[in-house]
Coordinates of C-alpha atoms in Angstrom, one line a residue:
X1 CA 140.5 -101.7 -27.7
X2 CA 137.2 -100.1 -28.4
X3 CA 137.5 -96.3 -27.9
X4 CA 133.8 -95.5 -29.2
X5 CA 132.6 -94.2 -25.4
X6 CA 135.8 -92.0 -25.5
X7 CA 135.2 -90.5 -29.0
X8 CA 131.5 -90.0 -28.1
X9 CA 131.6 -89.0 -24.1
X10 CA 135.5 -87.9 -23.3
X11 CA 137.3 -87.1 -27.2
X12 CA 139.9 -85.2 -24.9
X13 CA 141.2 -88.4 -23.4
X14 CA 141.3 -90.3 -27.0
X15 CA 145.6 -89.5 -27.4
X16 CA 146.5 -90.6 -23.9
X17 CA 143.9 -93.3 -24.1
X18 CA 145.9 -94.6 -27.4
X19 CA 149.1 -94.1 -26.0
X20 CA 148.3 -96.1 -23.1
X21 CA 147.1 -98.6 -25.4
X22 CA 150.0 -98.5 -27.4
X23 CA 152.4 -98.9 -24.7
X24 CA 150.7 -101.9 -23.4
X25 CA 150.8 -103.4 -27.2
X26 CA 154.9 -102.8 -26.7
X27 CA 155.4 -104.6 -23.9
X28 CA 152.8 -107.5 -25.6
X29 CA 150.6 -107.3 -23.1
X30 CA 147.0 -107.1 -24.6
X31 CA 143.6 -108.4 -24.3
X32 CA 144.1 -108.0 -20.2
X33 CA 141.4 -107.3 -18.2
X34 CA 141.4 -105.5 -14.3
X35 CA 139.7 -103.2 -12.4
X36 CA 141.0 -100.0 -12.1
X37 CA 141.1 -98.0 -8.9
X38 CA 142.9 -94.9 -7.8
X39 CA 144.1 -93.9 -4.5
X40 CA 145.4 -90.3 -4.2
X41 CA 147.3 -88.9 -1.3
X42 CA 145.3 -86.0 0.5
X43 CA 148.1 -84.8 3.1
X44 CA 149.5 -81.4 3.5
X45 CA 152.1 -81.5 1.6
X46 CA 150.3 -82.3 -2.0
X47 CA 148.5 -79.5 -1.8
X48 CA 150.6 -77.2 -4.2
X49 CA 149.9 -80.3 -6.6
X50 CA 146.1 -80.6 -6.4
X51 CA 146.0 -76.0 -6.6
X52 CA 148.1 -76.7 -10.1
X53 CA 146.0 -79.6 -11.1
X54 CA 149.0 -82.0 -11.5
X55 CA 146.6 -84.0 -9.6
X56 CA 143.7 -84.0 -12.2
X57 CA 146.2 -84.3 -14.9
X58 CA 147.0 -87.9 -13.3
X59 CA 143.6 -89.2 -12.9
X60 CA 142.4 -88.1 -16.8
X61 CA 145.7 -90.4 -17.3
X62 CA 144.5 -93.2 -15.2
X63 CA 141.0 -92.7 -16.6
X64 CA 142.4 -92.9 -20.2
X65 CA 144.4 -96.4 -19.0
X66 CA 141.4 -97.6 -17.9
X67 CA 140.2 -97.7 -21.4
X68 CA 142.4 -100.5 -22.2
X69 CA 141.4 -102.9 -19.1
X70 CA 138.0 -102.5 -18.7
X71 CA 134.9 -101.2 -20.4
X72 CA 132.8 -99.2 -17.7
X73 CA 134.2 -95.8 -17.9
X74 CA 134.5 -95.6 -14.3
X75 CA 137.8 -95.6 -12.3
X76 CA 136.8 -95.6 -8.3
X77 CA 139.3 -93.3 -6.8
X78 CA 139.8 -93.3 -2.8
X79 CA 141.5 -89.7 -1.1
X80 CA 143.9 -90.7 1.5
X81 CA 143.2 -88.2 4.4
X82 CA 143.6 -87.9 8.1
X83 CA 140.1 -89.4 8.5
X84 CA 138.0 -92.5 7.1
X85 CA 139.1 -92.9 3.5
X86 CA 137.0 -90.5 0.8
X87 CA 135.4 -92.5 -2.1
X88 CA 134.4 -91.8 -5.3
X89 CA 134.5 -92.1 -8.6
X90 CA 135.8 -90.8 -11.6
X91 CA 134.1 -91.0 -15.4
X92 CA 133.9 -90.5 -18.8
X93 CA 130.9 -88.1 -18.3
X94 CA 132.4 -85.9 -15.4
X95 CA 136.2 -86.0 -15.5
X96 CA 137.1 -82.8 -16.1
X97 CA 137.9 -80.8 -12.9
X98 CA 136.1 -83.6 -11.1
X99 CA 139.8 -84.3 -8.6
X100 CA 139.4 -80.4 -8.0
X101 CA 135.6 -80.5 -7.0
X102 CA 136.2 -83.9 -4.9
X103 CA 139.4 -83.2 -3.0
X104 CA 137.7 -79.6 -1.1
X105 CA 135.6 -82.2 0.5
X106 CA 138.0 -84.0 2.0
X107 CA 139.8 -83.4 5.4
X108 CA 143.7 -82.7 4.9
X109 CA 145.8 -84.4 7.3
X110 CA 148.4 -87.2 7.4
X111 CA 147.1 -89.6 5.5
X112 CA 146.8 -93.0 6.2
X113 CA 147.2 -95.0 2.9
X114 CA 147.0 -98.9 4.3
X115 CA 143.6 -97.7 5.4
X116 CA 142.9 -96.0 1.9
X117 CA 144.4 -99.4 0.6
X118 CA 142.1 -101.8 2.5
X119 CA 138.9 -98.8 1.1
X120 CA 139.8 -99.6 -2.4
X121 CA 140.1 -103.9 -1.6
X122 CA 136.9 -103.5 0.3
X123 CA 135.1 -102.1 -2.5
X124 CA 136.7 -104.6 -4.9
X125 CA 135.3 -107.5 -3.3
X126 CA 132.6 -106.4 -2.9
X127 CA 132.0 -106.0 -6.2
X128 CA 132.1 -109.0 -6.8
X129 CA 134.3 -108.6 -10.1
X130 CA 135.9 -111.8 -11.5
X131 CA 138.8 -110.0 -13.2
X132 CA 142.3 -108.6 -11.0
X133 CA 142.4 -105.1 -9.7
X134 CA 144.8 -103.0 -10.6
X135 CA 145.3 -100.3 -7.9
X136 CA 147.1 -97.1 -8.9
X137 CA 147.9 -95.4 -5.7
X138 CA 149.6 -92.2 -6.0
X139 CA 152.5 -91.2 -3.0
X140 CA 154.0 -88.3 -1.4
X141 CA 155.5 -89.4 1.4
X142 CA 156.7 -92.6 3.3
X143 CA 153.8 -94.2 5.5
X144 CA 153.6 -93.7 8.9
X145 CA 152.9 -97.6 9.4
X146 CA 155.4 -99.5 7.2
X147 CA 154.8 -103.0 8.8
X148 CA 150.9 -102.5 8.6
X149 CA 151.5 -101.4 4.8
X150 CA 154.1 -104.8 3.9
X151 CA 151.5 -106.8 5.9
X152 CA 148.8 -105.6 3.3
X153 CA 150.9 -106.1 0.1
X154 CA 151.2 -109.6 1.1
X155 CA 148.0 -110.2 2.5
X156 CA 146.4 -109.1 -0.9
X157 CA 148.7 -111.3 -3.2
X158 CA 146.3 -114.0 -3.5
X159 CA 143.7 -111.9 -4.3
X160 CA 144.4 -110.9 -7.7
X161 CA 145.5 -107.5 -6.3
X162 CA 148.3 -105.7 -8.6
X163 CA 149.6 -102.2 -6.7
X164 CA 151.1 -99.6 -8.6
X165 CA 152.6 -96.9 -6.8
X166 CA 153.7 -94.3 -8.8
X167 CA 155.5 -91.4 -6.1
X168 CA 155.2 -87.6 -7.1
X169 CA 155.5 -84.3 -4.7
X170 CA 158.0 -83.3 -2.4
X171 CA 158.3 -86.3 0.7
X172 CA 160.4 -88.7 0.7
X173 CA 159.9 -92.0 -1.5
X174 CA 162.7 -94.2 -0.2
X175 CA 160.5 -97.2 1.0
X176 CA 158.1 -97.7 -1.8
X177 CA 161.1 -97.5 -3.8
X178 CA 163.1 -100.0 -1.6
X179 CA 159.4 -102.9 -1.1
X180 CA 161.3 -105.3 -3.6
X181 CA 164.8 -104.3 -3.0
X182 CA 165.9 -107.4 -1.4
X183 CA 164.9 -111.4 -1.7
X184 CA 163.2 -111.7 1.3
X185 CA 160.7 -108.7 1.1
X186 CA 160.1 -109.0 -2.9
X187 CA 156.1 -109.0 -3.2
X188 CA 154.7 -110.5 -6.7
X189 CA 151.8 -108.0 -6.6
X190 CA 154.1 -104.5 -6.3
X191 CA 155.5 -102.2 -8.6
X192 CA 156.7 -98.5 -7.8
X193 CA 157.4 -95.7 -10.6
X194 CA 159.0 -92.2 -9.4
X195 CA 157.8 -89.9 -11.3
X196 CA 159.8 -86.5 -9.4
X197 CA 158.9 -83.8 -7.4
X198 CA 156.2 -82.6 -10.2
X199 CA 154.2 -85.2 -12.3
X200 CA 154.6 -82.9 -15.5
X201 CA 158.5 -83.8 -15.8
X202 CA 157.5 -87.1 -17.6
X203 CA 160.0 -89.6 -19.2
X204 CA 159.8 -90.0 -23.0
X205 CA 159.0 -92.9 -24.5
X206 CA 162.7 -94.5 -24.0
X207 CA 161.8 -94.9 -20.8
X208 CA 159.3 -97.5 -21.8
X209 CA 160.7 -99.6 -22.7
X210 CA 163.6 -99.5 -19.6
X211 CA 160.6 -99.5 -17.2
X212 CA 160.6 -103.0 -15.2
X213 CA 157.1 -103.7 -13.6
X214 CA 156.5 -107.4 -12.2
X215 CA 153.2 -108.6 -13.0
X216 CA 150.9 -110.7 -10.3
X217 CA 150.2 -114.2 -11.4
X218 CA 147.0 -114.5 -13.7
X219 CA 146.8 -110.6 -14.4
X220 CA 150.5 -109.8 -16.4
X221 CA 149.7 -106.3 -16.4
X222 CA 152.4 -103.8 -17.5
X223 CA 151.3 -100.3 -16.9
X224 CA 153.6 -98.5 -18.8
X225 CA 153.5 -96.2 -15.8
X226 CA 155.1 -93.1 -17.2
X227 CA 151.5 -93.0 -19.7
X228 CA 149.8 -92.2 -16.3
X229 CA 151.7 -88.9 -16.1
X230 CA 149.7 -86.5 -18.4
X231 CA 151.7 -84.5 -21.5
X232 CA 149.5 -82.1 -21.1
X233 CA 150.6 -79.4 -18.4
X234 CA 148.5 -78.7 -15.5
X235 CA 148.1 -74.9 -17.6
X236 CA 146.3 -77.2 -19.9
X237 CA 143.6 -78.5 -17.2
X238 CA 143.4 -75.0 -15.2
X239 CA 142.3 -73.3 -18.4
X240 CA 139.8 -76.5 -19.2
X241 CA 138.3 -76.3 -16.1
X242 CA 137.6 -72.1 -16.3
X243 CA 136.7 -72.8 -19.7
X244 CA 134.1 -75.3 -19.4
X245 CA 133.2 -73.8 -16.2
X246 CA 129.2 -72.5 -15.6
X247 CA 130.6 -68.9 -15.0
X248 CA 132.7 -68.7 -18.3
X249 CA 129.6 -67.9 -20.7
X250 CA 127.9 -65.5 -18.3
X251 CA 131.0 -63.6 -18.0
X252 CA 131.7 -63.5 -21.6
X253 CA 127.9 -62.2 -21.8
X254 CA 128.8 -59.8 -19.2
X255 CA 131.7 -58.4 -21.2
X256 CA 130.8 -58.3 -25.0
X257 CA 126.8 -57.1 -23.9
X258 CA 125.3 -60.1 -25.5
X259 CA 122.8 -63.2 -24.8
X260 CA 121.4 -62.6 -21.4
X261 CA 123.3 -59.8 -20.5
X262 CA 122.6 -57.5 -23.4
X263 CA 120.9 -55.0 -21.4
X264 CA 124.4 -54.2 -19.5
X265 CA 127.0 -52.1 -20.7
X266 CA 129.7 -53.9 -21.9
X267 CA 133.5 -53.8 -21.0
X268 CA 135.0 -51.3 -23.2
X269 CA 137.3 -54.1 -23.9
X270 CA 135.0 -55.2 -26.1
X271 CA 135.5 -52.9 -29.0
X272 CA 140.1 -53.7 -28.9
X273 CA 139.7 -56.2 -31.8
X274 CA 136.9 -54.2 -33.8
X275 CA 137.7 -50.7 -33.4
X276 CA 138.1 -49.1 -36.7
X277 CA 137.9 -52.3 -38.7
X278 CA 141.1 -53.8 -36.5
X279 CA 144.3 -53.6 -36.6
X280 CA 144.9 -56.4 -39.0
X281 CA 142.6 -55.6 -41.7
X282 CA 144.7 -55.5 -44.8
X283 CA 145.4 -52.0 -45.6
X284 CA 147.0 -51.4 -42.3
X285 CA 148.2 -55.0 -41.0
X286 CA 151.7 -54.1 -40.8
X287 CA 151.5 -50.3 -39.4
X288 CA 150.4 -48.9 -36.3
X289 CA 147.9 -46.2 -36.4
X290 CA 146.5 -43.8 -34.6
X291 CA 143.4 -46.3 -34.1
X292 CA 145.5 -48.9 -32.8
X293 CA 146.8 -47.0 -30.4
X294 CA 142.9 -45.7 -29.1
X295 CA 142.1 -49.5 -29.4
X296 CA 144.8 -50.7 -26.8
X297 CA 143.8 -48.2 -24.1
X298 CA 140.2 -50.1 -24.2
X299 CA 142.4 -52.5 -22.4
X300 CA 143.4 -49.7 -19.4
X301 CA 146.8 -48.9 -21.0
X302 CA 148.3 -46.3 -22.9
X303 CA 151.0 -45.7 -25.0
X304 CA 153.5 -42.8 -24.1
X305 CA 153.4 -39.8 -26.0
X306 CA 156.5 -40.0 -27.3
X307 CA 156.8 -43.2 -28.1
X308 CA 153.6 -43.5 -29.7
X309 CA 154.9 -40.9 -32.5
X310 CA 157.6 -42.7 -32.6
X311 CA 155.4 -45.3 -33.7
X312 CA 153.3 -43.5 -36.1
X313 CA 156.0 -41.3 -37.5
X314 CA 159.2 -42.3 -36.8
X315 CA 162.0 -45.5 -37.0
X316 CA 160.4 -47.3 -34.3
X317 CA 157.1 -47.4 -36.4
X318 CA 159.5 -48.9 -39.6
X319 CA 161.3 -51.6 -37.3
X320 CA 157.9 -52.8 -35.8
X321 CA 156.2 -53.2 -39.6
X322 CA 159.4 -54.8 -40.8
X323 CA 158.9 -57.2 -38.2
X324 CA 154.9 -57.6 -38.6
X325 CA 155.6 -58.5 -42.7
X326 CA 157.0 -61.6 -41.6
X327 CA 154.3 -62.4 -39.0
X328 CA 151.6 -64.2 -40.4
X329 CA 147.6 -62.7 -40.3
X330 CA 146.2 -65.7 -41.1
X331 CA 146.1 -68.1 -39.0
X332 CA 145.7 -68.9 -35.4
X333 CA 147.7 -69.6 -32.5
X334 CA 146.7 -73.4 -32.8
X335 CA 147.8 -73.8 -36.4
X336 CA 151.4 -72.1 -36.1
X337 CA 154.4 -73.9 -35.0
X338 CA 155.9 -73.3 -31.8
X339 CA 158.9 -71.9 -33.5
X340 CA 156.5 -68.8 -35.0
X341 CA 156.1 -67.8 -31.5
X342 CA 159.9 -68.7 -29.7
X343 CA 162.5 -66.5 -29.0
X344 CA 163.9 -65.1 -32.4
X345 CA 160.7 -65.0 -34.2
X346 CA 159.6 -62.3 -35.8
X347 CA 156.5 -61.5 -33.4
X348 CA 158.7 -62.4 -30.3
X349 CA 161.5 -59.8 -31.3
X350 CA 158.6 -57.4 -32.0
X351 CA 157.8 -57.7 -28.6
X352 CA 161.4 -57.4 -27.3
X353 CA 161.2 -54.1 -29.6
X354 CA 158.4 -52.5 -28.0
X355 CA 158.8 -53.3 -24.7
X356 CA 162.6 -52.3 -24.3
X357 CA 160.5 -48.8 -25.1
X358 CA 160.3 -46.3 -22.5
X359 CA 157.3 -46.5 -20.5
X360 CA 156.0 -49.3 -22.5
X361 CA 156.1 -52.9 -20.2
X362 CA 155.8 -56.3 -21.2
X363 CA 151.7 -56.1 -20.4
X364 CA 151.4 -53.1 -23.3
X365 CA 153.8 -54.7 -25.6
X366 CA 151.8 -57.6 -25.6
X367 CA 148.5 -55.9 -26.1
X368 CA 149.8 -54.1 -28.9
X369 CA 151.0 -56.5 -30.6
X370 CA 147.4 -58.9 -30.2
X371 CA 145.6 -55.9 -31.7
X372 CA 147.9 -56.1 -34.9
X373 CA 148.1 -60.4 -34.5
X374 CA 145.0 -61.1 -32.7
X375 CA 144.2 -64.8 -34.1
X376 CA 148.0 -65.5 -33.2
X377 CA 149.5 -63.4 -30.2
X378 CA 147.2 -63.2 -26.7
X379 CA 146.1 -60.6 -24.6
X380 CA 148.3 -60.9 -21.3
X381 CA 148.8 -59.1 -18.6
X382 CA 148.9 -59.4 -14.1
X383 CA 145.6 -60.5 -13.7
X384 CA 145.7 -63.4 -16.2
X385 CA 149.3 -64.1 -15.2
X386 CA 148.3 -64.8 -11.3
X387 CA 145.6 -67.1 -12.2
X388 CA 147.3 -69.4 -14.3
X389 CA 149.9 -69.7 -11.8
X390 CA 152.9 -67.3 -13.9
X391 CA 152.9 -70.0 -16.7
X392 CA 157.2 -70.2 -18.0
X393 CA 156.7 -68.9 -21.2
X394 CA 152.8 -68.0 -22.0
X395 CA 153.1 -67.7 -25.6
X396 CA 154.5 -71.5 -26.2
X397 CA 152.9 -72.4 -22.7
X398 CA 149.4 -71.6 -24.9
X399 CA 150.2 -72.9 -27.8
X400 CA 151.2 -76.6 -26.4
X401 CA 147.5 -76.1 -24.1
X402 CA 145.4 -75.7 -27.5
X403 CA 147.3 -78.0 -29.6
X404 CA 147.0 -80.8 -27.0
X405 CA 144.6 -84.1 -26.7
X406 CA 143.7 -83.0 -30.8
X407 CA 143.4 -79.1 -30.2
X408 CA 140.4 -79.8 -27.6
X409 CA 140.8 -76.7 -25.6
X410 CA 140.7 -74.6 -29.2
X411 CA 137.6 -76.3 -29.8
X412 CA 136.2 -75.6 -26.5
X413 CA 136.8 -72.2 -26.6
X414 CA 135.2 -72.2 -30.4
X415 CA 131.8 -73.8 -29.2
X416 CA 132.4 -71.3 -26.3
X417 CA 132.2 -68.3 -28.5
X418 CA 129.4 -69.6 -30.2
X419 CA 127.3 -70.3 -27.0
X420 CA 127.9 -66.6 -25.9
X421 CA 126.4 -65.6 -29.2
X422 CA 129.7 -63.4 -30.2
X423 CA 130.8 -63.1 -34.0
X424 CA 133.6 -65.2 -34.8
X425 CA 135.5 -61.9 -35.8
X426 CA 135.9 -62.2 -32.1
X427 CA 139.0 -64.4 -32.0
X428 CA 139.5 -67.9 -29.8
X429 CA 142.3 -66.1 -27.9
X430 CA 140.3 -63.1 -27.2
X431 CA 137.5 -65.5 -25.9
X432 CA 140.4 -67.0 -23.8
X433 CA 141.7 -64.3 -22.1
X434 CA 138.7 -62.7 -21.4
X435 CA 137.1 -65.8 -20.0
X436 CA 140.1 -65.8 -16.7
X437 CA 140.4 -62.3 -16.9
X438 CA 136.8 -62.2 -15.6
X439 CA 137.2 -65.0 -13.3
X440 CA 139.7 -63.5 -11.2
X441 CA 139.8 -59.6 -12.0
X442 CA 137.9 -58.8 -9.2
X443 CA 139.8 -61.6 -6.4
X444 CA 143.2 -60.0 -7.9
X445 CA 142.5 -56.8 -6.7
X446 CA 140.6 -57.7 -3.5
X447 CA 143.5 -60.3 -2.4
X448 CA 145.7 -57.1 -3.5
X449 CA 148.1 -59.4 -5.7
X450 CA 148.6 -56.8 -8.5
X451 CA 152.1 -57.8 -9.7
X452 CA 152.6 -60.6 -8.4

């Protein structure tokens, strides 16, 4: 397959574009050729998946599929609502958050998917395309007409029609899952994948290979279905879509003082990783000082009296640089292993250690510890927590996020830093966290959702 539009246009969707590709190549079916369409359920009940961006995560998947059928860069996609059918389109140029932007203009409702169906088979004869379609309709419920829907399937046979439907969210699934489950209502042109309640639970690659999908005649397409269900989490595509958002240099702007906003006082935030030289200049990498101390109250918290003594005279200052000499300075959160960062590692029980202090919570441990580590440990605290949607575990949450699709969301947040004119002493993470801190700082405490 020719990826050149992806490297050029979409480099993000170049690893799921391959592994569609390769997944195709293991079932030996190459050198096919179809349409792609989408078809996305817009009723009630999806939308906890479409706030979390499991939805996006699908179509980028479908998008990067495409790749290997056809050569436009477009996938039409049709939103299933309560009304007439919502079409679109979906492309190498505008994928990323484009599901989010779409779906707020569509009605919710009960969705009728036969009439999204016949919308998508409408537009692909009118086309006038001489190759199959291949129509990836995504499910989250049973249809409210199931004879209308069988009387489709067949109807659309002879038309070089292939329907995938691959169910995810929280309806029930029984009769997509049960169109071929005797002889008499087995349709050539159907094939269903469950992929759960939430699209980011994804079979491995076992699965593969245990996947049976029929083929229609003269298309033999095998989609490999479970390559439509992204790797990367939905975290990965909320913090894309803040980061690449119009508002994310502006606000960086806003907080450092620089580029159009230089005028404005900056956030005192803005001085935690520079104060005094930061905290993990060599001299004093693995100590606390009195400056680190000044530098995490930039952040609006402090350290208690007595255990910040502790700290700078006593054993709870020789356990934390203990810990912090086997804690690496040099590198950033992108180039560690997820096992620098798990429970047991040194930086994790160094957090353990200073938050099982008096007075000292899991927000101040954290900011303590990125003003010693700040290339390798983020900033974290309510506000940040509520807009990513209280991620499992942050630290390896992140690290999975910028290490994804070739480490594209480190080198977003890179070209970020240097499009707000900041130093690059000024760490990715730090641009980051100060990037959805500033989105939502000011919603948290209006919509009064301080720890939550």
């Amino acid at each position: 397959m020719d990826l050149s539009k992806f490297e050029r246009m979409a480099p993000g969707l170049l690893v799921p574009a391959r592994q569609a590709g390769k997944a195709l190549v293991d079932r030996d079916i190459v050198n096919r050729r179809a349409a792609v369409y989408l078809i996305l359920d817009h009723d009630w009940h999806m939308e906890e998946m479409y706030e979390s961006f499991a939805v996006q995560a699908f179509a980028e998947r479908v998008l990067a599929l495409s790749a290997n059928l056809d050569d436009d860069g477009t996938v039409p996609v049709v939103f299933s609502s309560g009304r007439e059918p919502f079409l679109e389109e979906i492309r190498l140029d505008n994928y990323r958050g484009r599901i989010g932007q779409l779906h707020t203009q569509v009605d919710w409702g009960w969705g009728n998917v036969a009439e999204a169906m016949r919308r998508a088979v409408r537009h692909y004869q009118e086309s006038g395309a001489a190759d199959p379609a291949f129509v990836v309709t995504q499910v989250g419920d049973e249809p409210w007409d199931k004879a209308e829907l069988r009387s489709l399937l067949q109807n659309t046979a002879s038309l070089g029609v292939f329907w995938l439907f691959v169910g995810f969210g929280r309806g029930k699934l029984a009769f997509y899952k049960n169109l071929n489950a005797s002889a008499s209502a087995t349709f050539t042109n159907v094939a269903f994948y469950d992929a759960g309640k939430n699209p980011g639970s994804v079979p491995d690659e076992r699965s593969t290979l245990g996947l049976w999908t029929p083929s229609p005649p003269g298309c033999g397409i095998d989609p490999a279905s479970e390559h439509l269900m992204s790797t990367a989490t939905p975290l990965t595509h909320r913090l894309s879509s803040l980061i690449t958002s119009d508002q994310a240099v502006r606000n960086l702007q806003r907080y450092f003082g620089t580029g159009a906003q230089n005028e404005a006082v900056p956030f005192t935030g803005s001085r935690f990783e520079h104060l005094a030289g930061g905290g993990d200049r060599p001299a004093v990498a693995n100590t606390v000082t009195a400056d680190d101390l000044i530098a995490v109250q930039t952040l609006s918290v402090r350290i208690p009296a007595q255990a910040a003594l502790n700290l700078l005279e006593g054993d709870l200052g020789v356990r934390l640089s203990e810990l912090l000499s086997g804690v690496r300075v040099d590198i950033d959160m992108v180039e560690a292993e997820a096992v620098d960062l798990a429970d047991g590692s040194p930086a994790h029980t160094a957090w353990h250690l200073l938050r099982g202090q008096p007075g000292i919570g899991w927000v101040t441990a954290g900011k303590l510890l990125a003003r010693k580590r700040p290339r390798l440990v983020p900033v974290y605290d309510q506000v940040v927590r509520c807009v990513l949607g209280h991620p499992e575990s942050f630290w390896l949450d992140l690290h999975a996020a910028l290490r994804s699709d070739n480490w594209a969301l480190h080198h977003e947040l890179t070209a970020l830093r240097q499009i707000a004119e900041l130093p690059e002493t000024v760490s990715v993470l730090r641009i980051c966290d100060v990037v959805l801190w500033m989105h939502h700082r000011t919603d948290h405490e209006q919509r009064n959702c301080i720890g939550t």
